[in-house]
CSV table of C-alpha atoms in Angstrom, one decimal:
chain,number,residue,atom,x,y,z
A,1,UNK,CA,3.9,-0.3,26.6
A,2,UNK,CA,4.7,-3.8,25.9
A,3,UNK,CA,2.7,-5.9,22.9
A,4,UNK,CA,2.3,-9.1,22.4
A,5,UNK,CA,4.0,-10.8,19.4
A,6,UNK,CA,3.8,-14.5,20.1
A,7,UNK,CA,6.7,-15.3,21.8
A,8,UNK,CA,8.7,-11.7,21.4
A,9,UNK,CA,7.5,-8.4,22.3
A,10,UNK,CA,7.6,-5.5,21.2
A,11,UNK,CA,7.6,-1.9,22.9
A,12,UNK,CA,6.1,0.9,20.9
A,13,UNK,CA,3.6,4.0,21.4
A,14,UNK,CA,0.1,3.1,23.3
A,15,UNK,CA,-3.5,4.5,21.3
A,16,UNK,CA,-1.9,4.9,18.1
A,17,UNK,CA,-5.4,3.8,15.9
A,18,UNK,CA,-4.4,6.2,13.0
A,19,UNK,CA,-4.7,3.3,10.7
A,20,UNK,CA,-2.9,-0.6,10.8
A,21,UNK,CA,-0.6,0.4,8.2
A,22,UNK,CA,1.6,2.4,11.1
A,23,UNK,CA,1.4,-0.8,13.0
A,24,UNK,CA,5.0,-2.4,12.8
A,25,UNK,CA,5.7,-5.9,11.4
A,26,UNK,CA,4.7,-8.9,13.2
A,27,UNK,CA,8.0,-10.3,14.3
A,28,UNK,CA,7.8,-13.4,12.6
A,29,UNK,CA,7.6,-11.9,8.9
A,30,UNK,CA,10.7,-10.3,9.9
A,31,UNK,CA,12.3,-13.9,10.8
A,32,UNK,CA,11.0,-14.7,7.6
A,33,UNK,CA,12.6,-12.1,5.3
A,34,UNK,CA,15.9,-12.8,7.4
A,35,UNK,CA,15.8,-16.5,6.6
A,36,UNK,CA,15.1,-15.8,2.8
A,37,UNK,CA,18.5,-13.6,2.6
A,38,UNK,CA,20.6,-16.8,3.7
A,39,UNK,CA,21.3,-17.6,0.2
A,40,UNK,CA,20.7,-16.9,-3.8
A,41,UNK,CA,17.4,-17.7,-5.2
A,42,UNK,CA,16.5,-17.4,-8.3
A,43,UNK,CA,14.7,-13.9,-9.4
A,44,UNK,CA,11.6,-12.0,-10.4
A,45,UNK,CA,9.4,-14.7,-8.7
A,46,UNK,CA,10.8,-18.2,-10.2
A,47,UNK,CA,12.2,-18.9,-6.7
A,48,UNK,CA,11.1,-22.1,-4.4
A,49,UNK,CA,9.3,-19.8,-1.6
A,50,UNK,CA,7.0,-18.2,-4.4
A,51,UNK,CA,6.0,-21.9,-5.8
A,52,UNK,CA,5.4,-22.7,-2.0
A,53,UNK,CA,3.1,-20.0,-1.2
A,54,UNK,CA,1.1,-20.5,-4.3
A,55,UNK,CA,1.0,-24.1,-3.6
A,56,UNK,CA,-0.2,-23.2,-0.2
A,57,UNK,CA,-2.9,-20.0,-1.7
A,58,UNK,CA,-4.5,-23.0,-3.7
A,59,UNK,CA,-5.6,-25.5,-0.7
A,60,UNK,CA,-6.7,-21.9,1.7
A,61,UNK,CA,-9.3,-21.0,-1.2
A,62,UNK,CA,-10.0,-25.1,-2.4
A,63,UNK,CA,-9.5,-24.0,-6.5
A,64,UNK,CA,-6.6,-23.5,-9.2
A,65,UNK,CA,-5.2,-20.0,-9.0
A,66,UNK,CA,-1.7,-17.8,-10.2
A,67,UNK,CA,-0.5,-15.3,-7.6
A,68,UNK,CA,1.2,-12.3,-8.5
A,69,UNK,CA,3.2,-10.4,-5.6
A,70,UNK,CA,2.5,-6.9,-5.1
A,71,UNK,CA,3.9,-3.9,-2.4
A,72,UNK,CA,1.6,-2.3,-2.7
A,73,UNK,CA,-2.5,-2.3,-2.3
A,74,UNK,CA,-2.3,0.3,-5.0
A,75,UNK,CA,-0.6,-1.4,-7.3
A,76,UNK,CA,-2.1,-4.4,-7.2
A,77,UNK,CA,-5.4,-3.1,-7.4
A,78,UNK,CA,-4.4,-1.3,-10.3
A,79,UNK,CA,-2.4,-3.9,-12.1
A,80,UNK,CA,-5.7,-6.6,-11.4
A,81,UNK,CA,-7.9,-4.2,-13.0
A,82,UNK,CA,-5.9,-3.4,-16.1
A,83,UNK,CA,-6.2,-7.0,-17.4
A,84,UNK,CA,-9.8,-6.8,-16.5
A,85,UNK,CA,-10.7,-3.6,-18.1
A,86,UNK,CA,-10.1,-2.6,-21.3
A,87,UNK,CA,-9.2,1.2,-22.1
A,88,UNK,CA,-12.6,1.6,-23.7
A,89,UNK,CA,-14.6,-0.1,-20.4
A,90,UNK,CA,-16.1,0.9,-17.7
A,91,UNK,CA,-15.6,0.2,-13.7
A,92,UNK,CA,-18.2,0.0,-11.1
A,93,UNK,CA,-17.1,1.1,-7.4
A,94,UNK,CA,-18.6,2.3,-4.7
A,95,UNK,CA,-18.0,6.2,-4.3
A,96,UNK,CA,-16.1,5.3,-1.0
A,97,UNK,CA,-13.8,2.8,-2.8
A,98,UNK,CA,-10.3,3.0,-2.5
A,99,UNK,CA,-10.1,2.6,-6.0
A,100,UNK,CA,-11.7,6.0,-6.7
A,101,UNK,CA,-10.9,8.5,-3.3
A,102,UNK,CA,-7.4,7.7,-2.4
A,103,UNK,CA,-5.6,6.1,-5.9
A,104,UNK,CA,-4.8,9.1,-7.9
A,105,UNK,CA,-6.1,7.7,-10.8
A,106,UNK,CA,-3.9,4.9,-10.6
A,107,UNK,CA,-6.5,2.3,-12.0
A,108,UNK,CA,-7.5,4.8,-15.1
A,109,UNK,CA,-3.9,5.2,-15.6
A,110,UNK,CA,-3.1,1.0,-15.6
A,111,UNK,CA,-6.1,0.6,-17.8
A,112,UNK,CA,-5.4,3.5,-20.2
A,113,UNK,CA,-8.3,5.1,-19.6
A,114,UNK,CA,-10.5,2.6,-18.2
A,115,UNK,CA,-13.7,5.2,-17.1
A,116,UNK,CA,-14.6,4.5,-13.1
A,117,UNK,CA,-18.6,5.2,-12.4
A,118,UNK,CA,-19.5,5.6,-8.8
A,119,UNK,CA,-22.3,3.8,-7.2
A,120,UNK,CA,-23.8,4.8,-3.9
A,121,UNK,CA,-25.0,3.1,-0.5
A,122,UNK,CA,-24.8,3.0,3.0
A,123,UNK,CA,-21.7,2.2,4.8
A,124,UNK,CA,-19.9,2.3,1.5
A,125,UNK,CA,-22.1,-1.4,0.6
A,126,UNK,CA,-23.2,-0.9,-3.0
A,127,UNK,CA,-27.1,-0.6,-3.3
A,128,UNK,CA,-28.5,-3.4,-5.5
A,129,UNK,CA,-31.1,-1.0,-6.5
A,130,UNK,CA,-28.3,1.6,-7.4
A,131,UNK,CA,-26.4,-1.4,-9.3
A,132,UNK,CA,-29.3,-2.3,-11.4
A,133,UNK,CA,-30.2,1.4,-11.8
A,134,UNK,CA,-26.5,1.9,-13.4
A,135,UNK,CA,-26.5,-1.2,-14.8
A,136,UNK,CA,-29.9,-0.3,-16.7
A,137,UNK,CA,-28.8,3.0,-18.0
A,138,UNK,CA,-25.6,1.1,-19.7
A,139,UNK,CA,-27.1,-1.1,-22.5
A,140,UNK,CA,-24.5,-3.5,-23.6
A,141,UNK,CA,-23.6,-3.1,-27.2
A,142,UNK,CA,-24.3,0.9,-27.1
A,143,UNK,CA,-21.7,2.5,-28.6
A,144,UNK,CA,-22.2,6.1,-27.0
A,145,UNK,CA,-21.4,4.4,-23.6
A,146,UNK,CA,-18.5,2.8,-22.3
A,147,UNK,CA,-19.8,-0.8,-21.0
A,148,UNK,CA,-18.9,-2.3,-17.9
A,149,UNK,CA,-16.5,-4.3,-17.7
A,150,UNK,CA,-16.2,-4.8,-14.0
A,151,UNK,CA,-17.5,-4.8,-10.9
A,152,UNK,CA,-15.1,-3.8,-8.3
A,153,UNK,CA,-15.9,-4.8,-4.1
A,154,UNK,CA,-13.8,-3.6,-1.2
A,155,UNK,CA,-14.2,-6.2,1.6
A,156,UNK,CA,-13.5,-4.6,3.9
A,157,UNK,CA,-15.5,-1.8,3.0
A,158,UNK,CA,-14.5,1.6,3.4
A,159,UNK,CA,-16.7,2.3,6.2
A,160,UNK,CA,-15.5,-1.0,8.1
A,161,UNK,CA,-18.5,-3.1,6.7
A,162,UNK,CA,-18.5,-6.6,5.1
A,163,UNK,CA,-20.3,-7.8,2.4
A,164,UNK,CA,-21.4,-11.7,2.8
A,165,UNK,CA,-20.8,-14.6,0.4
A,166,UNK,CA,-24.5,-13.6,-0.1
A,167,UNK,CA,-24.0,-9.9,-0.6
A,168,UNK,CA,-21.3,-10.5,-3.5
A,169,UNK,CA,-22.8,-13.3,-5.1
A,170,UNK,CA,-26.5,-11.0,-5.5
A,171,UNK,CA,-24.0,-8.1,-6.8
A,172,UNK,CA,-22.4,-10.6,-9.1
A,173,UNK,CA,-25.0,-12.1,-10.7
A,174,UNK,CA,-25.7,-8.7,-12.0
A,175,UNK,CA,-23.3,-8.9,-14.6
A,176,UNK,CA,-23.9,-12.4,-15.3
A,177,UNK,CA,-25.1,-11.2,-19.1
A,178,UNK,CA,-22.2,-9.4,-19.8
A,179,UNK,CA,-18.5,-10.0,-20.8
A,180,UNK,CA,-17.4,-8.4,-17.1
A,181,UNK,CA,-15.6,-9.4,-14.3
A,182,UNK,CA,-15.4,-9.0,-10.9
A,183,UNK,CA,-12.5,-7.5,-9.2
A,184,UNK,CA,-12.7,-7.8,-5.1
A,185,UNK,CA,-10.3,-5.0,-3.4
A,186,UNK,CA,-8.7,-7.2,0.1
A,187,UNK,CA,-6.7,-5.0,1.6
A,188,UNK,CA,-8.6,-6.2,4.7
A,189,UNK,CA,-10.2,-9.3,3.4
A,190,UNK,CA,-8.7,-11.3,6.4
A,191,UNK,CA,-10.8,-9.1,8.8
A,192,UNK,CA,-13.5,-9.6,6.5
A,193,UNK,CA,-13.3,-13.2,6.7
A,194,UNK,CA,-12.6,-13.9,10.5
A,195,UNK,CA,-15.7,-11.3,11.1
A,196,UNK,CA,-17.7,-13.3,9.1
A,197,UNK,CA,-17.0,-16.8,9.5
A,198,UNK,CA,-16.9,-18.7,6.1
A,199,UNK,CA,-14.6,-19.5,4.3
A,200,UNK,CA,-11.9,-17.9,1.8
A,201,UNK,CA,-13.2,-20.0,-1.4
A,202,UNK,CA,-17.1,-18.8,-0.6
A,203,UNK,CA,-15.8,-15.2,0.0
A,204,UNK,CA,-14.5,-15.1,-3.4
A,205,UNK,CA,-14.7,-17.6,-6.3
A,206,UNK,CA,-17.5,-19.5,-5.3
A,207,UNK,CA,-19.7,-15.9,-5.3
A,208,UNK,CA,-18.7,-14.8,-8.4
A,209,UNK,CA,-15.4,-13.0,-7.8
A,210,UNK,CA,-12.9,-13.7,-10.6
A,211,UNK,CA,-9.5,-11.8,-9.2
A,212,UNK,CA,-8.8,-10.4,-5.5
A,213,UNK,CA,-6.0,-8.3,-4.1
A,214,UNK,CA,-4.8,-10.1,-1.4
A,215,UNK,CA,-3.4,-7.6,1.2
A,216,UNK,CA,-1.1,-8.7,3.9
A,217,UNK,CA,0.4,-5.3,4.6
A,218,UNK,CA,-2.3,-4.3,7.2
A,219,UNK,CA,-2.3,-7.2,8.9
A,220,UNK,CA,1.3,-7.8,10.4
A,221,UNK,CA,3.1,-7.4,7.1
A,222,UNK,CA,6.1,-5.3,6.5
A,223,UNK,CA,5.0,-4.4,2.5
A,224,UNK,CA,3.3,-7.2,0.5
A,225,UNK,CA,0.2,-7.8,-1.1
A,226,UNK,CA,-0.9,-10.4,-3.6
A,227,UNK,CA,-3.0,-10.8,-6.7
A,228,UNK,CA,-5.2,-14.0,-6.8
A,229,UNK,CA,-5.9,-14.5,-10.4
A,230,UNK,CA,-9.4,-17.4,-9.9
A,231,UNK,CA,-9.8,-19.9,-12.9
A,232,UNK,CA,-12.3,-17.6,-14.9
A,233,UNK,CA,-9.0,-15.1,-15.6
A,234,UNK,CA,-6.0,-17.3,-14.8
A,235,UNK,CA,-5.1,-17.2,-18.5
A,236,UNK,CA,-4.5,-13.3,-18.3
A,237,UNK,CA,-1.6,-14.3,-15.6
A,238,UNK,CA,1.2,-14.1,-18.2
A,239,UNK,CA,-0.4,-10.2,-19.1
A,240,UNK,CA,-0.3,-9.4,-15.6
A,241,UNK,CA,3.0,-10.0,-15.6
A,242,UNK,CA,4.1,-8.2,-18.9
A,243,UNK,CA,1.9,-4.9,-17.1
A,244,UNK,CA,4.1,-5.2,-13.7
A,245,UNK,CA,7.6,-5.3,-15.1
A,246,UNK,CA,6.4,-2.7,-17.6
A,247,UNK,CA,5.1,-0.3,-14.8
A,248,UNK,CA,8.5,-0.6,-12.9
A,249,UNK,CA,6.7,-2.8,-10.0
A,250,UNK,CA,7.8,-6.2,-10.6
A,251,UNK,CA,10.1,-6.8,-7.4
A,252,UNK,CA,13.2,-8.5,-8.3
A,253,UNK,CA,14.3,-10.0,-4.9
A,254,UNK,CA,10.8,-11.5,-5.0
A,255,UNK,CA,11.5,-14.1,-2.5
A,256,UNK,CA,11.2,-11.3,0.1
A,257,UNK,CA,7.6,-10.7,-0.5
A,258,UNK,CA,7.2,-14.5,-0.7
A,259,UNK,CA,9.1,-14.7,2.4
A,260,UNK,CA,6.4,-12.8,4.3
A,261,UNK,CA,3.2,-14.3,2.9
A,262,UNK,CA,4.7,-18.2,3.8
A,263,UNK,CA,5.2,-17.0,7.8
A,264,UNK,CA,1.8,-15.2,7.3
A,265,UNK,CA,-0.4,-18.1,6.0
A,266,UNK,CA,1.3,-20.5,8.1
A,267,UNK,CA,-0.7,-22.2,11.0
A,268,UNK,CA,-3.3,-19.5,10.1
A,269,UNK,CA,-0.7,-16.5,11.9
A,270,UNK,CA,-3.1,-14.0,9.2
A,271,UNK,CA,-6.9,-15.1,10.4
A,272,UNK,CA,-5.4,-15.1,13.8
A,273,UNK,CA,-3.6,-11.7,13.9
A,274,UNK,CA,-7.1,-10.4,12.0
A,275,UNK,CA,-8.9,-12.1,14.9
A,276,UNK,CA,-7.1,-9.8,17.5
A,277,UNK,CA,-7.3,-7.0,15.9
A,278,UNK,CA,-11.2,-7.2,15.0
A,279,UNK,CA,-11.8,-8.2,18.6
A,280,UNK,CA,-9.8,-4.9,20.0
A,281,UNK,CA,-11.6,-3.2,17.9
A,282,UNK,CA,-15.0,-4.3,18.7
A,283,UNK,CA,-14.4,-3.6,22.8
A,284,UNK,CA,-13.9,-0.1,21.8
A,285,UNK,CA,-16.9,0.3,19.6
A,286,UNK,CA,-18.6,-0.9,22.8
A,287,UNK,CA,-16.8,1.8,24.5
A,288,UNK,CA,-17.8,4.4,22.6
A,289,UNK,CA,-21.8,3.1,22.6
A,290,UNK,CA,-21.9,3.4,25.9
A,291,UNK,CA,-21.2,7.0,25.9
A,292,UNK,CA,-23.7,9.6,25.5
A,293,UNK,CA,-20.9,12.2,23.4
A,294,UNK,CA,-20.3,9.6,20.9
A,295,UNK,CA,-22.2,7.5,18.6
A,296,UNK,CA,-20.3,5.0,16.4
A,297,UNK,CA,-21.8,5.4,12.6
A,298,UNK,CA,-21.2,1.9,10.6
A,299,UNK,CA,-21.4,-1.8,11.8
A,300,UNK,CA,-18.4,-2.8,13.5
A,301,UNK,CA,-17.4,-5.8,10.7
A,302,UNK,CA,-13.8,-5.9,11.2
A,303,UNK,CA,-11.0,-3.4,13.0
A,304,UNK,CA,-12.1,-0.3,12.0
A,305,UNK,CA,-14.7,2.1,13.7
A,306,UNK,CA,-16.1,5.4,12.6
A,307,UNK,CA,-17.5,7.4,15.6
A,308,UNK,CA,-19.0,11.2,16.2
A,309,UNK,CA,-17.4,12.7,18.9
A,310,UNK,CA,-18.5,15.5,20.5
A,311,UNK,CA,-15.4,18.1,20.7
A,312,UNK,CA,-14.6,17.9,24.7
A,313,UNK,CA,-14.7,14.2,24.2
A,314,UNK,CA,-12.2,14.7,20.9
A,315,UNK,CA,-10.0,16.8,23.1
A,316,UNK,CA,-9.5,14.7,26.1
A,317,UNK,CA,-8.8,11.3,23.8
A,318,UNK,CA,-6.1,13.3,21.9
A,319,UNK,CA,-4.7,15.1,25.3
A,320,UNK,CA,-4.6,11.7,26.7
A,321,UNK,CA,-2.0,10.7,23.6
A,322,UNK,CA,-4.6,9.1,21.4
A,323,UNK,CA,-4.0,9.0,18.4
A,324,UNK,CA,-7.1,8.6,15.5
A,325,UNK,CA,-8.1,10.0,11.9
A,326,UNK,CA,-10.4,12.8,11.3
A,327,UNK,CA,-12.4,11.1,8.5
A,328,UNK,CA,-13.8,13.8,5.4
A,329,UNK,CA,-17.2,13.3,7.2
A,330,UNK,CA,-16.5,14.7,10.2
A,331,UNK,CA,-16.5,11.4,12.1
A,332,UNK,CA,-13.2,10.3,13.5
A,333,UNK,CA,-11.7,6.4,12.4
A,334,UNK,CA,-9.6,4.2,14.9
A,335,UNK,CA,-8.3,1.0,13.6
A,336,UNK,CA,-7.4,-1.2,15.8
A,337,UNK,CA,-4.4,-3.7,14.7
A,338,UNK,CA,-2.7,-7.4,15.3
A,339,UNK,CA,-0.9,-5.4,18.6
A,340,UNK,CA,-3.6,-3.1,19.8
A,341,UNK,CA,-4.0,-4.5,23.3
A,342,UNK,CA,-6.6,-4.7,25.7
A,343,UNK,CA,-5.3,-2.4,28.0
A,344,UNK,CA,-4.7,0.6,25.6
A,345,UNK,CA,-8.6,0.0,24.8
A,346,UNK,CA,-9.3,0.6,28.1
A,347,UNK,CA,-6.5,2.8,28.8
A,348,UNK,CA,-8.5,5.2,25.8
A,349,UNK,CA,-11.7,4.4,27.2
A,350,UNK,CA,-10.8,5.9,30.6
A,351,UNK,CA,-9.5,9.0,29.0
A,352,UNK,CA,-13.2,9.5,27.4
């Protein structure tokens, strides 16, 4: 099946929604890294591409920031949180979080013990009652306990879901009392952002957050994610640094992940590759709603869609070559990316 990549196209396998990290590169990330190899540049981040795209990261969310690339969402989120928790603090995350179900531990490794304490509510949102509930049974200044030290948000959530400038400012303010920080997890933050329509500055900053993990990879990038260190931290930049080269994952052809955030940001390619992929996504949640084997479980905030489907139904999708994830809950989770096209939505919905 062909897909659309602007002006190239691309020919890969239809109904693949096992998750938009096997989606391929956008093409023009690829033109990018190809035009970054032309010539020598300067290493370990000090080269003209890196200084361009922070340049560029500072007018998209309206404030003073450093940037830090990253390949990975892991080790960003990781390497963000270990200069935001100390060894002795604690982390609050939802119990869905990526942080704490699919990170082997990577951000109580970075933080040398940093403790991670699970908060629950539905569609992997944190509950505010369950926040001040936790928040309440940790006293700041008990030494028994370890105190929290951050806050941690995936927007995206797990489930697909999107907190509001609102939602995060309200979780926020929570810790306003306390020497903690809050630590936003954006692996799909551009899906978060088209769904919801404001803007990246009252996403973030403006609602409390202090650092986000910027993540290109699932939207159209080949492998590169950023950490955006806000004013409130931006003076723990040159420690963030020291804890990447020290972990091994300070990249030293830099320029390459530069290369692929600077074709990404530019004329808005990432909100409009997001865009796509969030509107696929929603036609086949209104698919699945309109069949009586399938119920989809969570709002339908970005690209991602977590439906019960009866077993025939399961077994015709799959027989039909669709490809989707059998989530621990029993549910199954298509995500829809920048080159799901219409007619492989409706090419799955005739197979249902």
């Amino acid at each position: 099946m062909a897909i659309d990549g602007g002006t190239l196209r691309l020919s890969i396998a239809a109904m693949n929604f096992l998750s938009d990290t096997t989606a391929p590169a956008h093409p023009s990330l690829i033109e990018a890294i190809a035009a970054a190899n032309r010539d020598f540049a300067p290493s370990y981040g000090a080269d003209a591409l890196s200084a361009k795209v922070e340049a560029r990261l500072k007018e998209i969310f309206e404030t003073e920031l450093k940037v830090l690339f990253a390949v990975s969402g892991t080790a960003s989120n990781a390497l963000a949180l270990s200069v935001l928790c100390p060894s002795h603090g604690a982390i609050l995350c939802h119990d869905e979080a990526h942080i704490h179900r699919d990170e082997r531990g990577a951000p109580e490794f970075f933080t040398g013990g940093g403790k991670l304490i699970t908060l629950r509510g539905d569609h992997a949102r944190i509950d505010l009652a369950d926040l001040d509930r936790v928040l309440n049974e940790i006293p700041e200044g008990f030494v028994h306990t370890s105190p929290v030290r951050v806050l941690s948000l995936s927007n995206l959530t797990e489930s697909g879901t999107a907190y509001t400038p609102a939602d995060v400012a309200d979780r926020a303010g929570r810790l306003a009392d306390r020497p903690a920080f809050v630590h936003m997890d954006g692996a799909r933050f551009a899906n978060a952002l088209v769904s919801l329509g404001c803007s990246p500055a009252e996403l973030t900053w403006k609602a409390g957050v202090d650092a986000l993990c910027f993540g290109a990879t699932k939207n159209g990038a080949l492998g590169a994610e950023a950490v955006v260190l806000f004013p409130s931290v931006m003076d723990r930049f040159e420690e963030l640094q020291a804890r990447q080269k020290r972990s091994g994952h300070m990249a030293p052809k830099m320029r390459f992940l530069a290369a692929q955030f600077d074709a990404w940001l530019d004329n808005d390619l990432w909100l409009d590759l997001a865009r796509t992929a969030n509107t696929r996504a929603r036609a086949l949640a209104a698919g699945f709603e309109a069949m009586d084997d399938a119920a989809v479980l969570h709002p339908v905030d970005g690209n991602e869609i977590f439906v019960r489907l009866s077993d025939p139904l399961a077994a015709r999708l799959r027989n039909a070559g669709a490809q989707f994830y059998q989530w621990p809950d029993g549910s199954a989770r298509f995500v829809a990316s920048w080159c799901t096209t219409e007619a492989e939505i409706a090419d799955t919905l005739k197979a249902g």
